[in-house]
PDB file of C-alpha atoms in Angstrom:
ATOM      1  CA  SER V   1      55.591  33.562  45.835  1.00  0.00           C
ATOM      2  CA  ASN V   2      52.615  33.164  46.999  1.00  0.00           C
ATOM      3  CA  PRO V   3      50.623  30.652  44.489  1.00  0.00           C
ATOM      4  CA  THR V   4      48.693  28.475  47.291  1.00  0.00           C
ATOM      5  CA  GLY V   5      47.202  32.461  48.648  1.00  0.00           C
ATOM      6  CA  GLU V   6      48.049  31.863  52.530  1.00  0.00           C
ATOM      7  CA  ASN V   7      49.255  33.935  54.355  1.00  0.00           C
ATOM      8  CA  ASN V   8      48.424  36.905  53.365  1.00  0.00           C
ATOM      9  CA  GLU V   9      48.060  39.121  56.726  1.00  0.00           C
ATOM     10  CA  PHE V  10      52.257  38.519  55.800  1.00  0.00           C
ATOM     11  CA  ILE V  11      51.333  39.532  52.589  1.00  0.00           C
ATOM     12  CA  ALA V  12      48.827  42.037  53.016  1.00  0.00           C
ATOM     13  CA  ASP V  13      52.231  43.540  55.270  1.00  0.00           C
ATOM     14  CA  ALA V  14      55.207  43.036  53.618  1.00  0.00           C
ATOM     15  CA  TYR V  15      52.285  45.505  50.830  1.00  0.00           C
ATOM     16  CA  SER V  16      51.806  47.981  53.098  1.00  0.00           C
ATOM     17  CA  ARG V  17      55.579  48.074  54.264  1.00  0.00           C
ATOM     18  CA  ILE V  18      57.156  48.070  50.525  1.00  0.00           C
ATOM     19  CA  GLY V  19      54.262  50.662  50.778  1.00  0.00           C
ATOM     20  CA  ASP V  20      56.077  52.577  53.521  1.00  0.00           C
ATOM     21  CA  CYS V  21      58.923  52.858  51.191  1.00  0.00           C
ATOM     22  CA  TYR V  22      57.757  54.078  48.570  1.00  0.00           C
ATOM     23  CA  TYR V  23      55.600  56.409  50.879  1.00  0.00           C
ATOM     24  CA  TYR V  24      59.164  58.110  52.803  1.00  0.00           C
ATOM     25  CA  GLN V  25      60.812  58.412  49.409  1.00  0.00           C
ATOM     26  CA  ARG V  26      58.049  60.844  48.184  1.00  0.00           C
ATOM     27  CA  GLN V  27      57.267  58.600  45.272  1.00  0.00           C
ATOM     28  CA  PHE V  28      53.522  59.395  46.163  1.00  0.00           C
ATOM     29  CA  ALA V  29      51.358  57.026  42.945  1.00  0.00           C
ATOM     30  CA  THR V  30      53.427  54.509  43.810  1.00  0.00           C
ATOM     31  CA  ALA V  31      52.660  53.537  47.983  1.00  0.00           C
ATOM     32  CA  LYS V  32      49.340  53.621  47.355  1.00  0.00           C
ATOM     33  CA  GLN V  33      49.315  51.054  44.597  1.00  0.00           C
ATOM     34  CA  TYR V  34      51.052  48.854  46.998  1.00  0.00           C
ATOM     35  CA  TYR V  35      48.893  50.220  50.165  1.00  0.00           C
ATOM     36  CA  ASP V  36      45.949  49.573  48.171  1.00  0.00           C
ATOM     37  CA  LYS V  37      47.883  45.815  47.012  1.00  0.00           C
ATOM     38  CA  ALA V  38      47.904  44.916  50.603  1.00  0.00           C
ATOM     39  CA  ALA V  39      44.430  46.039  51.272  1.00  0.00           C
ATOM     40  CA  SER V  40      43.151  44.100  48.351  1.00  0.00           C
ATOM     41  CA  VAL V  41      45.365  40.712  49.530  1.00  0.00           C
ATOM     42  CA  ASP V  42      43.819  41.052  53.539  1.00  0.00           C
ATOM     43  CA  SER V  43      40.949  42.826  53.896  1.00  0.00           C
ATOM     44  CA  LYS V  44      40.751  42.054  57.499  1.00  0.00           C
ATOM     45  CA  ASN V  45      43.389  44.388  58.159  1.00  0.00           C
ATOM     46  CA  ALA V  46      43.003  46.863  55.354  1.00  0.00           C
ATOM     47  CA  ASP V  47      42.515  49.646  58.131  1.00  0.00           C
ATOM     48  CA  TYR V  48      46.446  50.968  57.939  1.00  0.00           C
ATOM     49  CA  ALA V  49      46.310  50.679  54.442  1.00  0.00           C
ATOM     50  CA  LEU V  50      43.468  52.945  53.985  1.00  0.00           C
ATOM     51  CA  PHE V  51      44.133  55.888  56.859  1.00  0.00           C
ATOM     52  CA  ARG V  52      48.186  55.223  54.461  1.00  0.00           C
ATOM     53  CA  THR V  53      46.323  55.555  50.999  1.00  0.00           C
ATOM     54  CA  ALA V  54      44.678  58.707  52.082  1.00  0.00           C
ATOM     55  CA  ILE V  55      47.135  60.200  53.669  1.00  0.00           C
ATOM     56  CA  THR V  56      49.120  59.882  50.872  1.00  0.00           C
ATOM     57  CA  MET V  57      46.368  61.804  48.443  1.00  0.00           C
ATOM     58  CA  GLY V  58      46.202  63.998  51.154  1.00  0.00           C
ATOM     59  CA  MET V  59      50.646  64.538  50.070  1.00  0.00           C
ATOM     60  CA  ASP V  60      50.038  64.897  46.254  1.00  0.00           C
ATOM     61  CA  LYS V  61      45.911  67.342  47.552  1.00  0.00           C
ATOM     62  CA  ALA V  62      43.692  65.053  46.491  1.00  0.00           C
ATOM     63  CA  TYR V  63      41.680  66.467  49.272  1.00  0.00           C
ATOM     64  CA  SER V  64      38.121  65.327  47.574  1.00  0.00           C
ATOM     65  CA  SER V  65      39.869  61.229  47.419  1.00  0.00           C
ATOM     66  CA  LYS V  66      41.203  61.428  50.326  1.00  0.00           C
ATOM     67  CA  ALA V  67      37.986  62.737  52.362  1.00  0.00           C
ATOM     68  CA  ALA V  68      36.326  59.900  50.296  1.00  0.00           C
ATOM     69  CA  THR V  69      38.639  56.870  51.811  1.00  0.00           C
ATOM     70  CA  LEU V  70      39.095  58.266  55.279  1.00  0.00           C
ATOM     71  CA  LYS V  71      35.505  58.128  55.789  1.00  0.00           C
ATOM     72  CA  GLN V  72      36.081  54.083  53.685  1.00  0.00           C
ATOM     73  CA  LEU V  73      38.023  54.214  56.522  1.00  0.00           C
ATOM     74  CA  ILE V  74      36.057  55.205  59.691  1.00  0.00           C
ATOM     75  CA  ARG V  75      32.233  53.409  58.371  1.00  0.00           C
ATOM     76  CA  GLU V  76      34.066  49.710  57.365  1.00  0.00           C
ATOM     77  CA  TYR V  77      36.802  50.003  60.539  1.00  0.00           C
ATOM     78  CA  PRO V  78      35.059  51.558  63.293  1.00  0.00           C
ATOM     79  CA  GLN V  79      37.517  49.927  65.791  1.00  0.00           C
ATOM     80  CA  SER V  80      39.941  50.728  63.954  1.00  0.00           C
ATOM     81  CA  THR V  81      43.769  52.463  65.857  1.00  0.00           C
ATOM     82  CA  TYR V  82      43.469  54.742  62.982  1.00  0.00           C
ATOM     83  CA  ALA V  83      39.397  55.717  63.560  1.00  0.00           C
ATOM     84  CA  GLU V  84      40.496  58.254  65.650  1.00  0.00           C
ATOM     85  CA  GLN V  85      43.159  59.490  63.799  1.00  0.00           C
ATOM     86  CA  ALA V  86      40.973  59.050  60.363  1.00  0.00           C
ATOM     87  CA  TYR V  87      38.189  61.950  62.731  1.00  0.00           C
ATOM     88  CA  TYR V  88      41.399  63.978  62.523  1.00  0.00           C
ATOM     89  CA  GLU V  89      42.716  63.661  59.920  1.00  0.00           C
ATOM     90  CA  LEU V  90      38.855  64.533  57.668  1.00  0.00           C
ATOM     91  CA  GLY V  91      38.907  67.322  59.817  1.00  0.00           C
ATOM     92  CA  ARG V  92      41.500  69.016  58.355  1.00  0.00           C
ATOM     93  CA  THR V  93      41.237  68.205  54.770  1.00  0.00           C
ATOM     94  CA  TYR V  94      38.210  69.853  55.489  1.00  0.00           C
ATOM     95  CA  VAL V  95      39.803  72.513  57.057  1.00  0.00           C
ATOM     96  CA  GLU V  96      42.345  72.273  53.613  1.00  0.00           C
ATOM     97  CA  GLN V  97      39.449  72.400  51.363  1.00  0.00           C
ATOM     98  CA  GLY V  98      37.643  74.824  52.882  1.00  0.00           C
ATOM     99  CA  LYS V  99      34.413  73.606  54.038  1.00  0.00           C
ATOM    100  CA  HIS V 100      34.708  74.388  57.200  1.00  0.00           C
ATOM    101  CA  LYS V 101      30.454  73.601  58.905  1.00  0.00           C
ATOM    102  CA  ASP V 102      32.145  69.550  57.791  1.00  0.00           C
ATOM    103  CA  ALA V 103      35.625  69.820  59.373  1.00  0.00           C
ATOM    104  CA  ILE V 104      33.493  71.732  62.718  1.00  0.00           C
ATOM    105  CA  THR V 105      30.679  67.937  62.634  1.00  0.00           C
ATOM    106  CA  VAL V 106      33.910  66.080  62.020  1.00  0.00           C
ATOM    107  CA  TYR V 107      35.620  67.714  64.966  1.00  0.00           C
ATOM    108  CA  ASP V 108      32.073  67.202  66.845  1.00  0.00           C
ATOM    109  CA  GLU V 109      32.294  63.445  66.441  1.00  0.00           C
ATOM    110  CA  LEU V 110      36.912  62.594  67.154  1.00  0.00           C
ATOM    111  CA  ALA V 111      35.133  64.590  70.557  1.00  0.00           C
ATOM    112  CA  LYS V 112      32.314  62.413  70.420  1.00  0.00           C
ATOM    113  CA  HIS V 113      34.324  58.916  70.477  1.00  0.00           C
ATOM    114  CA  TYR V 114      37.048  59.927  71.552  1.00  0.00           C
ATOM    115  CA  PRO V 115      36.408  62.709  74.336  1.00  0.00           C
ATOM    116  CA  SER V 116      39.722  62.620  76.933  1.00  0.00           C
ATOM    117  CA  SER V 117      42.282  61.904  73.498  1.00  0.00           C
ATOM    118  CA  GLN V 118      44.597  64.500  72.131  1.00  0.00           C
ATOM    119  CA  LEU V 119      43.023  64.471  68.797  1.00  0.00           C
ATOM    120  CA  ALA V 120      39.310  65.485  70.732  1.00  0.00           C
ATOM    121  CA  ARG V 121      42.310  68.239  72.861  1.00  0.00           C
ATOM    122  CA  ARG V 122      43.519  69.249  69.479  1.00  0.00           C
ATOM    123  CA  ALA V 123      40.435  69.081  67.126  1.00  0.00           C
ATOM    124  CA  ALA V 124      38.450  71.229  69.623  1.00  0.00           C
ATOM    125  CA  THR V 125      41.394  74.362  69.946  1.00  0.00           C
ATOM    126  CA  GLU V 126      41.979  74.448  65.395  1.00  0.00           C
ATOM    127  CA  LYS V 127      36.922  74.519  66.037  1.00  0.00           C
ATOM    128  CA  ALA V 128      37.707  77.118  67.592  1.00  0.00           C
ATOM    129  CA  MET V 129      40.021  79.146  65.733  1.00  0.00           C
ATOM    130  CA  ILE V 130      37.695  78.259  62.968  1.00  0.00           C
ATOM    131  CA  TYR V 131      34.637  80.306  64.104  1.00  0.00           C
ATOM    132  CA  ASN V 132      36.950  82.725  65.581  1.00  0.00           C
ATOM    133  CA  SER V 133      39.116  83.132  61.554  1.00  0.00           C
ATOM    134  CA  ASN V 134      35.644  83.892  60.368  1.00  0.00           C
ATOM    135  CA  GLY V 135      34.161  86.459  62.654  1.00  0.00           C
ATOM    136  CA  ASP V 136      32.009  83.711  64.503  1.00  0.00           C
ATOM    137  CA  TYR V 137      33.547  85.242  68.079  1.00  0.00           C
ATOM    138  CA  ALA V 138      30.481  83.920  69.464  1.00  0.00           C
ATOM    139  CA  ASN V 139      30.881  80.143  68.775  1.00  0.00           C
ATOM    140  CA  ALA V 140      34.916  81.446  69.548  1.00  0.00           C
ATOM    141  CA  ILE V 141      34.393  82.322  72.797  1.00  0.00           C
ATOM    142  CA  LYS V 142      31.177  79.010  73.246  1.00  0.00           C
ATOM    143  CA  ALA V 143      34.377  76.549  71.571  1.00  0.00           C
ATOM    144  CA  TYR V 144      37.344  77.734  73.532  1.00  0.00           C
ATOM    145  CA  LYS V 145      35.845  78.504  77.251  1.00  0.00           C
ATOM    146  CA  ALA V 146      34.295  74.719  75.918  1.00  0.00           C
ATOM    147  CA  ILE V 147      38.433  73.711  76.070  1.00  0.00           C
ATOM    148  CA  ILE V 148      39.743  76.324  79.326  1.00  0.00           C
ATOM    149  CA  GLU V 149      36.781  74.374  81.979  1.00  0.00           C
ATOM    150  CA  ARG V 150      37.499  70.279  79.987  1.00  0.00           C
ATOM    151  CA  TYR V 151      40.984  70.433  79.861  1.00  0.00           C
ATOM    152  CA  PRO V 152      41.746  72.580  82.366  1.00  0.00           C
ATOM    153  CA  HIS V 153      45.491  71.837  82.234  1.00  0.00           C
ATOM    154  CA  SER V 154      46.869  71.095  78.299  1.00  0.00           C
ATOM    155  CA  ASP V 155      48.597  73.254  76.814  1.00  0.00           C
ATOM    156  CA  GLU V 156      45.263  73.467  74.390  1.00  0.00           C
ATOM    157  CA  ALA V 157      43.805  75.912  78.002  1.00  0.00           C
ATOM    158  CA  GLN V 158      46.521  77.922  78.108  1.00  0.00           C
ATOM    159  CA  LEU V 159      46.549  79.456  73.422  1.00  0.00           C
ATOM    160  CA  ALA V 160      42.354  78.936  74.159  1.00  0.00           C
ATOM    161  CA  LEU V 161      43.332  81.983  76.837  1.00  0.00           C
ATOM    162  CA  GLY V 162      44.931  83.867  75.171  1.00  0.00           C
ATOM    163  CA  ASP V 163      43.311  83.943  72.134  1.00  0.00           C
ATOM    164  CA  LEU V 164      39.867  84.449  74.254  1.00  0.00           C
ATOM    165  CA  LYS V 165      42.115  87.413  75.883  1.00  0.00           C
ATOM    166  CA  ASN V 166      42.237  88.616  71.647  1.00  0.00           C
ATOM    167  CA  ILE V 167      38.627  88.410  71.503  1.00  0.00           C
ATOM    168  CA  TYR V 168      37.634  90.427  74.705  1.00  0.00           C
ATOM    169  CA  ILE V 169      40.194  92.818  73.834  1.00  0.00           C
ATOM    170  CA  GLU V 170      39.775  93.623  69.908  1.00  0.00           C
ATOM    171  CA  LYS V 171      35.668  94.007  71.534  1.00  0.00           C
ATOM    172  CA  GLY V 172      35.871  95.960  74.108  1.00  0.00           C
ATOM    173  CA  ASN V 173      35.119  93.509  76.137  1.00  0.00           C
ATOM    174  CA  ILE V 174      37.668  94.320  78.677  1.00  0.00           C
ATOM    175  CA  LYS V 175      36.042  93.117  81.643  1.00  0.00           C
ATOM    176  CA  GLU V 176      35.899  90.158  80.404  1.00  0.00           C
TER     177      GLU V 176
END
């Protein structure tokens, strides 16, 4: 009921909220339709709609589409409050796809742009775990040591210490 096209920001917000309702009811296709409407009505505030669209695609296991949408968000809205989460989710999406090199690259970008954030710490841990699970112990050790140095009093540092200890024990390098 907005024939004059005024208040597009409110209309987009309403579409986003409707999309959220469908999302929480696990009706992802319908949620995506409303997020798309929100983005098309008010492009300057479309970052939320893009982020929620990407998350919805992930719930449907449409990982390639999710990755493309997250990259679009990062490219078009680099100052968005959702950009940090978009980097993290993009890395997680690459992990889901088995694209570990791409995930590590994205996690490094996240750390570069948001070095002191909680998601950067989490991404650093996931990066180390990727190396570790792939048997790349040299890079895993470097990554774990970097976590301990950068975030010494964090839960991630405690996890890194434990994983580092396990690597050294597995490798028979008890002195380290």
